[in-house]
Short mmCIF file of C-alpha atoms and ligand atoms in Angstrom, two decimals:
data_model
loop_
_atom_site.label_atom_id
_atom_site.label_comp_id
_atom_site.label_asym_id
_atom_site.label_seq_id
_atom_site.Cartn_x
_atom_site.Cartn_y
_atom_site.Cartn_z
CA MET A 25 -26.83 160.70 106.40
CA LYS A 26 -26.90 159.29 102.86
CA VAL A 27 -29.98 157.77 101.31
CA LEU A 28 -29.36 154.68 99.10
CA LYS A 29 -31.99 153.15 96.89
CA PHE A 30 -31.67 149.68 95.40
CA GLY A 31 -33.90 148.72 92.47
CA GLY A 32 -35.61 145.41 91.73
CA THR A 33 -32.60 143.72 90.07
CA SER A 34 -30.32 144.81 92.86
CA VAL A 35 -32.45 142.85 95.33
CA GLY A 36 -33.56 140.29 92.69
CA SER A 37 -32.19 137.15 94.36
CA ALA A 38 -30.90 135.96 97.72
CA GLN A 39 -27.36 136.39 96.44
CA ARG A 40 -28.08 139.98 95.33
CA MET A 41 -29.64 140.78 98.70
CA LYS A 42 -26.48 139.53 100.42
CA GLU A 43 -24.38 141.78 98.15
CA VAL A 44 -26.61 144.81 98.95
CA ALA A 45 -26.17 143.99 102.66
CA LYS A 46 -22.40 143.93 102.20
CA LEU A 47 -22.43 147.24 100.30
CA ILE A 48 -24.48 149.09 102.97
CA THR A 49 -22.65 147.85 106.01
CA ASP A 50 -19.53 150.02 105.69
CA GLY A 51 -19.90 151.58 109.14
CA GLU A 52 -21.68 154.71 107.97
CA ARG A 53 -25.26 155.24 109.09
CA LYS A 54 -27.72 155.33 106.22
CA ILE A 55 -31.28 155.15 105.05
CA VAL A 56 -31.84 152.33 102.55
CA VAL A 57 -34.88 152.36 100.20
CA LEU A 58 -35.72 149.11 98.49
CA SER A 59 -37.85 148.13 95.52
CA ALA A 60 -39.70 144.86 95.26
CA MET A 61 -37.63 141.95 93.96
CA SER A 62 -37.59 142.23 90.13
CA GLY A 63 -40.72 140.91 88.47
CA THR A 64 -42.73 140.89 91.64
CA THR A 65 -44.75 144.09 91.02
CA ASN A 66 -45.62 142.81 87.53
CA THR A 67 -46.81 139.58 89.07
CA LEU A 68 -48.89 141.55 91.61
CA VAL A 69 -50.46 143.39 88.68
CA GLU A 70 -51.25 140.06 87.13
CA ILE A 71 -52.87 138.82 90.36
CA SER A 72 -54.93 141.99 90.48
CA ASP A 73 -56.11 141.43 86.94
CA TYR A 74 -57.38 137.99 87.90
CA LEU A 75 -59.10 139.44 90.97
CA TYR A 76 -60.78 142.22 88.95
CA LYS A 77 -62.05 139.56 86.57
CA LYS A 78 -63.41 137.59 89.55
CA ASN A 79 -61.22 134.62 88.82
CA PRO A 80 -60.00 133.47 92.24
CA GLU A 81 -58.48 130.26 90.86
CA GLY A 82 -56.29 132.20 88.42
CA ALA A 83 -55.21 134.55 91.18
CA ASN A 84 -54.46 131.75 93.59
CA ASN A 85 -52.32 129.90 91.06
CA VAL A 86 -50.15 132.94 90.56
CA ILE A 87 -50.03 133.72 94.30
CA ASN A 88 -48.97 130.10 95.06
CA GLN A 89 -46.23 130.19 92.45
CA LEU A 90 -44.90 133.47 93.77
CA GLU A 91 -44.96 132.09 97.30
CA GLN A 92 -42.89 129.03 96.23
CA LYS A 93 -40.29 131.35 94.71
CA TYR A 94 -40.00 133.35 97.88
CA ARG A 95 -39.73 130.27 100.06
CA GLN A 96 -36.72 129.18 98.05
CA HIS A 97 -35.02 132.56 98.54
CA VAL A 98 -35.41 132.09 102.31
CA ASP A 99 -33.50 128.84 102.20
CA GLU A 100 -30.61 130.51 100.41
CA LEU A 101 -30.54 133.80 102.27
CA TYR A 102 -30.47 132.91 105.94
CA ALA A 103 -27.92 130.83 107.78
CA THR A 104 -29.80 130.14 110.97
CA GLU A 105 -32.94 128.14 111.57
CA GLU A 106 -34.25 130.99 113.71
CA TYR A 107 -34.23 133.50 110.85
CA LYS A 108 -35.38 130.96 108.27
CA GLN A 109 -38.42 130.20 110.44
CA LYS A 110 -39.10 133.83 111.28
CA THR A 111 -39.09 134.81 107.64
CA LEU A 112 -41.13 131.78 106.57
CA ASP A 113 -43.71 132.72 109.14
CA PHE A 114 -43.75 136.29 107.86
CA LEU A 115 -44.16 135.04 104.24
CA LYS A 116 -46.97 132.68 105.23
CA ASP A 117 -48.91 135.70 106.75
CA GLU A 118 -48.15 137.82 103.66
CA PHE A 119 -49.36 135.23 101.16
CA ASP A 120 -52.39 134.35 103.27
CA TYR A 121 -53.18 138.03 103.15
CA LEU A 122 -52.90 138.06 99.39
CA ARG A 123 -55.13 134.96 99.21
CA SER A 124 -57.72 136.69 101.40
CA PHE A 125 -58.36 139.14 98.55
CA THR A 126 -59.94 136.37 96.49
CA LYS A 127 -62.85 136.33 98.97
CA ILE A 128 -63.72 140.03 98.99
CA LEU A 129 -64.92 142.61 96.45
CA PHE A 130 -61.87 143.83 94.54
CA THR A 131 -61.63 147.56 93.80
CA SER A 132 -58.80 149.97 93.12
CA PHE A 133 -58.35 150.33 96.87
CA GLU A 134 -57.60 146.62 97.28
CA GLU A 135 -55.43 146.72 94.13
CA ASN A 136 -53.19 149.36 95.76
CA VAL A 137 -52.79 147.19 98.82
CA VAL A 138 -51.82 144.19 96.69
CA LEU A 139 -49.31 146.14 94.63
CA ASP A 140 -47.57 147.42 97.75
CA GLN A 141 -46.77 143.94 99.03
CA GLY A 142 -43.65 143.49 96.88
CA GLU A 143 -41.80 146.23 98.71
CA VAL A 144 -43.25 145.08 102.05
CA ILE A 145 -41.78 141.61 101.48
CA SER A 146 -38.34 142.64 100.13
CA THR A 147 -37.71 145.11 102.97
CA ASN A 148 -38.70 142.58 105.65
CA MET A 149 -36.45 139.98 104.06
CA VAL A 150 -33.39 142.29 103.96
CA THR A 151 -34.09 143.67 107.42
CA ASN A 152 -34.20 140.09 108.81
CA TYR A 153 -30.95 139.28 107.03
CA LEU A 154 -29.13 142.30 108.42
CA LYS A 155 -30.40 141.45 111.91
CA GLU A 156 -29.17 137.93 111.47
CA CYS A 157 -25.75 139.34 110.56
CA GLY A 158 -25.85 141.38 113.79
CA VAL A 159 -26.25 144.80 112.15
CA LYS A 160 -28.30 147.35 114.16
CA THR A 161 -31.17 147.71 111.73
CA ILE A 162 -34.73 149.03 111.88
CA LEU A 163 -37.51 148.85 109.31
CA LEU A 164 -39.44 152.08 109.02
CA SER A 165 -42.75 151.55 107.24
CA ALA A 166 -43.09 154.04 104.40
CA LEU A 167 -46.82 154.11 105.15
CA ASP A 168 -45.95 155.99 108.32
CA PHE A 169 -44.36 158.97 106.58
CA MET A 170 -44.80 158.84 102.79
CA ARG A 171 -48.01 160.62 101.77
CA THR A 172 -49.52 162.20 98.68
CA ASP A 173 -51.98 165.16 98.59
CA LYS A 174 -55.35 165.51 96.88
CA ASN A 175 -53.59 165.97 93.47
CA SER A 176 -51.68 162.71 94.02
CA GLU A 177 -48.46 164.74 94.40
CA PRO A 178 -46.13 164.06 97.31
CA ASP A 179 -47.12 166.06 100.35
CA PHE A 180 -43.57 167.20 101.02
CA ASN A 181 -44.14 169.12 104.23
CA TYR A 182 -45.85 166.16 105.79
CA ILE A 183 -43.17 163.73 104.61
CA LYS A 184 -40.42 166.03 105.94
CA GLU A 185 -42.05 166.37 109.37
CA LYS A 186 -42.84 162.66 109.74
CA ILE A 187 -39.55 161.13 108.57
CA ASN A 188 -37.53 163.50 110.73
CA GLU A 189 -39.78 162.65 113.71
CA LEU A 190 -39.33 158.94 113.08
CA LEU A 191 -35.59 159.23 112.85
CA ALA A 192 -35.42 161.21 116.06
CA ALA A 193 -37.63 158.70 117.81
CA ASN A 194 -35.40 155.84 116.72
CA PRO A 195 -31.79 156.80 117.36
CA GLY A 196 -28.82 154.45 117.60
CA TYR A 197 -29.47 152.38 114.49
CA GLN A 198 -26.85 151.89 111.78
CA ILE A 199 -29.26 151.06 108.95
CA TYR A 200 -32.79 152.42 108.46
CA ILE A 201 -34.59 150.32 105.85
CA THR A 202 -37.83 151.49 104.18
CA GLN A 203 -39.98 150.67 101.16
CA GLY A 204 -39.78 152.55 97.92
CA PHE A 205 -42.96 153.18 95.88
CA ILE A 206 -45.55 152.71 98.61
CA CYS A 207 -47.34 155.50 100.34
CA ARG A 208 -50.69 156.67 101.71
CA ASN A 209 -52.83 159.15 99.84
CA ALA A 210 -54.60 162.26 101.12
CA TYR A 211 -57.40 160.10 102.57
CA GLY A 212 -54.98 157.89 104.49
CA GLU A 213 -55.54 154.96 102.15
CA VAL A 214 -52.73 152.73 101.02
CA ASP A 215 -51.49 153.96 97.59
CA ASN A 216 -48.27 154.15 95.54
CA LEU A 217 -46.12 156.66 93.71
CA GLN A 218 -46.70 154.96 90.31
CA ARG A 219 -44.63 152.29 88.64
CA GLY A 220 -40.88 152.85 89.07
CA GLY A 221 -41.66 155.20 91.95
CA SER A 222 -38.91 153.92 94.35
CA ASP A 223 -36.45 156.44 92.94
CA TYR A 224 -38.99 159.13 93.85
CA THR A 225 -39.22 157.79 97.39
CA ALA A 226 -35.45 157.96 97.78
CA CYS A 227 -35.24 161.53 96.43
CA LEU A 228 -38.09 162.72 98.59
CA ILE A 229 -36.46 161.27 101.70
CA GLY A 230 -33.04 162.69 100.69
CA ALA A 231 -34.57 166.11 100.26
CA ALA A 232 -36.63 165.84 103.48
CA ILE A 233 -33.61 165.06 105.65
CA LYS A 234 -31.27 167.34 103.64
CA SER A 235 -29.10 164.32 102.97
CA GLU A 236 -25.47 164.76 101.84
CA GLU A 237 -26.20 162.50 98.85
CA ILE A 238 -28.89 160.31 97.35
CA GLN A 239 -27.58 157.19 95.65
CA ILE A 240 -29.68 155.28 93.14
CA TRP A 241 -28.24 151.79 92.67
CA THR A 242 -29.25 149.96 89.51
CA ASP A 243 -27.68 147.37 87.22
CA ILE A 244 -26.03 149.73 84.76
CA ASP A 245 -23.02 151.99 85.18
CA GLY A 246 -24.80 155.35 85.41
CA MET A 247 -26.64 157.28 82.77
CA HIS A 248 -25.29 156.59 79.27
CA ASN A 249 -24.76 159.15 76.54
CA ASN A 250 -27.17 157.22 74.32
CA ASP A 251 -29.48 154.17 74.59
CA PRO A 252 -27.11 151.21 75.10
CA ARG A 253 -29.90 148.78 73.98
CA ILE A 254 -29.94 150.37 70.52
CA VAL A 255 -26.63 152.04 69.89
CA ASP A 256 -23.06 150.68 69.89
CA LYS A 257 -20.29 152.22 71.94
CA THR A 258 -22.34 154.26 74.40
CA LYS A 259 -20.51 155.53 77.41
CA PRO A 260 -21.61 156.56 80.91
CA VAL A 261 -21.90 160.32 81.41
CA ARG A 262 -19.96 161.21 84.54
CA GLN A 263 -21.83 164.43 85.43
CA LEU A 264 -25.20 165.92 84.63
CA HIS A 265 -27.01 169.07 85.72
CA PHE A 266 -30.39 168.37 87.34
CA GLU A 267 -32.13 169.89 84.29
CA GLU A 268 -30.17 167.73 81.89
CA ALA A 269 -30.95 164.58 83.88
CA ALA A 270 -34.62 165.52 84.03
CA GLU A 271 -34.84 165.95 80.26
CA LEU A 272 -33.07 162.69 79.67
CA ALA A 273 -35.29 160.77 82.09
CA TYR A 274 -38.37 162.29 80.59
CA PHE A 275 -37.27 161.64 77.06
CA GLY A 276 -36.59 158.00 77.50
CA ALA A 277 -33.49 157.16 79.53
CA LYS A 278 -35.00 154.31 81.47
CA ILE A 279 -32.57 154.54 84.34
CA LEU A 280 -34.37 157.22 86.32
CA HIS A 281 -38.00 158.07 87.13
CA PRO A 282 -38.60 161.39 85.32
CA THR A 283 -40.09 163.49 88.12
CA CYS A 284 -38.06 161.97 90.90
CA ILE A 285 -35.03 164.30 90.90
CA GLN A 286 -37.12 167.48 91.32
CA PRO A 287 -37.17 167.29 95.16
CA ALA A 288 -33.44 166.63 95.16
CA LYS A 289 -32.88 169.57 92.89
CA PHE A 290 -34.94 171.94 95.07
CA ALA A 291 -33.13 170.78 98.15
CA GLY A 292 -29.73 170.97 96.41
CA VAL A 293 -28.97 167.35 97.31
CA PRO A 294 -26.75 165.61 94.64
CA VAL A 295 -28.01 162.33 93.19
CA ARG A 296 -25.47 159.64 92.26
CA LEU A 297 -26.34 156.78 89.93
CA LEU A 298 -24.36 153.65 90.77
CA ASN A 299 -24.09 150.05 89.61
CA THR A 300 -24.60 147.17 92.04
CA MET A 301 -22.85 144.76 89.60
CA ASP A 302 -19.77 146.96 89.63
CA PRO A 303 -19.83 148.97 92.89
CA SER A 304 -16.47 150.62 92.40
CA ALA A 305 -17.42 152.16 89.02
CA PRO A 306 -17.84 155.97 89.33
CA GLY A 307 -21.37 156.07 87.85
CA THR A 308 -23.10 159.43 87.22
CA ILE A 309 -23.42 162.37 89.55
CA ILE A 310 -26.36 164.74 89.07
CA ASN A 311 -25.94 168.13 90.75
CA ASN A 312 -26.27 171.84 90.13
CA GLU A 313 -23.13 172.25 88.12
CA PHE A 314 -23.06 173.14 84.42
CA GLN A 315 -20.23 171.99 82.22
CA GLU A 316 -19.90 174.79 79.73
CA GLY A 317 -20.18 174.00 76.07
CA LYS A 318 -20.62 170.27 76.47
CA ILE A 319 -23.06 168.07 74.65
CA LYS A 320 -23.86 165.39 77.25
CA ALA A 321 -26.32 162.83 75.91
CA VAL A 322 -29.10 161.76 73.59
CA ALA A 323 -32.34 160.05 74.44
CA ALA A 324 -35.42 158.94 72.47
CA LYS A 325 -39.07 158.80 73.32
CA ASP A 326 -41.35 156.50 71.30
CA ASN A 327 -45.10 156.36 70.62
CA ILE A 328 -45.36 160.07 69.86
CA ILE A 329 -48.24 161.51 67.90
CA SER A 330 -47.81 164.68 65.93
CA ILE A 331 -50.74 166.95 65.18
CA GLN A 332 -50.47 169.76 62.72
CA ILE A 333 -53.15 172.46 62.59
CA HIS A 334 -53.01 174.60 59.43
CA SER A 335 -55.13 177.67 59.14
CA SER A 336 -55.00 180.86 57.12
CA ARG A 337 -57.06 182.32 60.00
CA MET A 338 -53.91 182.25 62.09
CA LEU A 339 -52.33 184.80 59.79
CA LEU A 340 -51.99 188.14 61.59
CA ALA A 341 -54.52 186.93 64.21
CA TYR A 342 -54.08 186.84 67.94
CA GLY A 343 -55.49 184.27 70.41
CA PHE A 344 -55.25 181.38 67.93
CA LEU A 345 -52.64 179.48 69.95
CA ARG A 346 -54.57 179.91 73.13
CA LYS A 347 -57.68 178.35 71.56
CA VAL A 348 -55.60 175.41 70.30
CA PHE A 349 -53.89 174.79 73.60
CA GLU A 350 -57.12 175.04 75.51
CA ILE A 351 -58.44 172.06 73.58
CA PHE A 352 -55.52 169.93 74.78
CA GLU A 353 -55.95 171.25 78.32
CA SER A 354 -59.66 170.35 78.32
CA TYR A 355 -58.70 166.71 77.61
CA LYS A 356 -55.92 166.66 80.24
CA THR A 357 -53.43 165.90 77.49
CA SER A 358 -49.97 167.42 77.80
CA ILE A 359 -47.97 168.72 74.87
CA ASP A 360 -44.30 167.86 74.49
CA MET A 361 -43.03 169.74 71.47
CA VAL A 362 -44.39 172.88 69.79
CA SER A 363 -43.44 174.44 66.50
CA THR A 364 -45.15 177.38 64.86
CA SER A 365 -45.31 179.23 61.56
CA GLU A 366 -47.42 182.09 60.45
CA VAL A 367 -50.15 179.77 59.17
CA GLY A 368 -49.98 176.81 61.39
CA VAL A 369 -48.83 175.06 64.51
CA SER A 370 -47.52 171.58 65.07
CA VAL A 371 -47.47 169.88 68.45
CA THR A 372 -46.69 166.42 69.75
CA ILE A 373 -48.42 164.36 72.41
CA ASP A 374 -47.74 160.92 73.89
CA ASN A 375 -51.13 160.15 75.25
CA LYS A 376 -53.75 159.23 72.64
CA SER A 377 -56.65 158.50 75.03
CA TYR A 378 -58.52 161.54 73.77
CA LEU A 379 -57.01 161.86 70.31
CA LYS A 380 -60.29 161.53 68.44
CA ASP A 381 -62.00 164.26 70.59
CA ILE A 382 -59.04 166.56 70.34
CA VAL A 383 -58.89 166.24 66.57
CA ALA A 384 -62.68 166.85 66.29
CA ASP A 385 -62.35 170.03 68.34
CA LEU A 386 -59.27 171.26 66.50
CA MET A 387 -61.07 170.90 63.15
CA LYS A 388 -63.07 173.96 64.03
CA TYR A 389 -59.91 175.96 63.72
CA GLY A 390 -58.12 174.57 60.66
CA THR A 391 -57.02 171.58 58.67
CA VAL A 392 -55.71 168.90 61.00
CA THR A 393 -53.10 166.28 60.04
CA VAL A 394 -52.26 163.55 62.52
CA LYS A 395 -49.20 161.30 62.29
CA GLU A 396 -48.68 158.37 64.66
CA ASN A 397 -45.64 156.22 65.36
CA MET A 398 -43.30 159.15 65.68
CA CYS A 399 -40.29 159.49 67.93
CA ILE A 400 -38.72 162.46 69.70
CA ILE A 401 -34.95 162.49 69.76
CA CYS A 402 -33.67 164.78 72.49
CA VAL A 403 -30.08 166.08 72.62
CA VAL A 404 -28.99 167.44 75.98
CA GLY A 405 -26.15 169.62 77.06
CA ASP A 406 -25.07 173.26 77.39
CA LEU A 407 -27.13 175.02 74.78
CA SER A 408 -26.74 178.51 76.14
CA ARG A 409 -26.79 181.09 73.35
CA ASP A 410 -23.11 181.85 73.46
CA ASN A 411 -22.26 178.20 72.89
CA VAL A 412 -22.32 178.52 69.12
CA GLY A 413 -22.84 175.48 66.96
CA PHE A 414 -24.52 172.97 69.23
CA GLU A 415 -27.72 172.87 67.19
CA SER A 416 -25.83 172.76 63.88
CA GLN A 417 -23.74 169.79 65.02
CA ALA A 418 -26.83 167.92 66.10
CA ALA A 419 -28.71 168.79 62.89
CA LYS A 420 -25.63 167.83 60.76
CA ALA A 421 -25.59 164.40 62.35
CA LEU A 422 -29.19 163.92 61.19
CA LYS A 423 -28.54 165.04 57.62
CA ASP A 424 -29.80 161.75 56.16
CA ILE A 425 -32.86 161.42 58.35
CA PRO A 426 -36.21 162.96 57.37
CA VAL A 427 -36.74 165.28 60.39
CA GLN A 428 -40.38 166.24 60.82
CA MET A 429 -40.09 168.95 63.46
CA ILE A 430 -37.41 170.71 65.50
CA SER A 431 -37.78 172.34 68.89
CA TYR A 432 -34.96 174.59 70.04
CA GLY A 433 -34.76 177.45 72.51
CA GLY A 434 -37.33 176.29 75.03
CA SER A 435 -34.53 175.81 77.49
CA ASN A 436 -30.78 176.17 77.58
CA HIS A 437 -30.09 172.47 77.67
CA ASN A 438 -32.16 170.65 75.11
CA ILE A 439 -32.89 170.47 71.39
CA SER A 440 -35.53 168.02 70.21
CA PHE A 441 -36.09 166.47 66.79
CA LEU A 442 -39.25 164.67 65.73
CA ILE A 443 -38.68 161.73 63.39
CA ASN A 444 -40.49 158.61 62.23
CA GLU A 445 -40.06 155.70 64.63
CA GLU A 446 -38.48 153.58 61.90
CA ASP A 447 -35.62 156.04 61.62
CA LYS A 448 -34.89 155.98 65.37
CA LYS A 449 -31.95 153.49 65.33
CA SER A 450 -30.09 155.22 62.52
CA ALA A 451 -30.75 158.68 64.06
CA LEU A 452 -29.45 157.65 67.44
CA GLN A 453 -26.42 155.93 65.96
CA ALA A 454 -25.62 158.96 63.71
CA LEU A 455 -25.79 161.33 66.76
CA SER A 456 -23.51 159.09 68.76
CA ASP A 457 -21.00 158.76 65.92
CA THR A 458 -20.94 162.52 65.26
CA LEU A 459 -21.26 163.97 68.74
CA PHE A 460 -19.51 161.50 71.03
CA ASN A 461 -17.34 159.02 69.14
CA ASN A 462 -15.20 161.32 67.07
N1 LIG B 501 -41.71 147.95 92.45
C1 LIG B 501 -42.21 149.10 91.76
C2 LIG B 501 -42.27 148.84 90.28
O1 LIG B 501 -41.85 147.78 89.83
C3 LIG B 501 -41.51 150.37 92.11
C4 LIG B 501 -40.02 150.41 91.69
O2 LIG B 501 -39.41 149.35 91.49
O3 LIG B 501 -39.52 151.50 91.59
O4 LIG B 501 -42.70 149.66 89.54
MG1 MG B 502 -36.65 151.41 88.68
#
């Protein structure tokens, strides 16, 4: 059974929901994971902000506006009075529930419940629509099988057991609908898989049931070889290795949640990225195949901070790097790029919450130079040692850009360049022109 996930824009209006329904009712049984309608989770965050600030009036205004929007969708989506009324009753309960939070103490526990309602609403609406169309559909609540452990990581064994149990207990349906993003945590409380987490839900389910394929449906034709918002003439990449896709997602390709493909990779289930606006387009397939010698794509990650530690004490000494890295560890700050010389080490981070403390601690070991507003450009493809010339082609493309740091050799499929953010557009364009558009 395939697992299909539709993002917020793909279910962003009554019309789009109807198109999703058409797409999924091709006679094949499937599991369908839905996001909240686009914009809804942001609105729920806004509502939570008002509730944290103990402003019930502000919260109620936003809740009432959102309710109005949803009531209009109902009118457009359903053909029969029966389903219109059924969905309006459901929405009334949902929005009354949201309003009830204005009367109680609001903590992060309540916030998680509020944030989850976007997916609860969209899945109920689509389920009702499919039922109205006569499709044998069941809504499985993600809260009954999606769970994280004490480290807030998905509890894969639990998920696997529960989802397979639920499917076995509910045979005979054509479509199984469930919510992306939402889950319970190790304490059984309502929680979520972090913003954009619906992709993760789909990949976890796909891995748990050993699906033949996981499909992530968005509003763009697969993963592009460069950022289409910044660079001209980008093209979809037809195939990526799991590792290549993970690097691209981590380094800025917005189309996929960075950690989400790990479970699919481990289970060996291919992930296909498809476009709801153009369903017949081939999209991008992510699997375990390597295309030898190919440079696949470029991505950029902003808001990077570089930290250089210079010390003559590093010369011929051992243990220096460990001390440096331990400082970052003690502030739970992960390092992206590393580059060393005999008298210094440069690293990059993207989380500046503890920057001041980190710098203060590093000063015990050498002269520290911090640069903010940097950008990592990551070039992905087959970089195996016998594929001569990959790095020189990438470096040549950047010949007019002041490159601050290069990281090469950490894996067989990625070379990263650190540049100033202001050079990002020209760097990305130069890489596209040299590597892909020749
Ligand atoms: N609705 C959630 C969000 O907007 C999860 C998702 O769409 O993937 O972040
Ligand atoms: Mg998304």
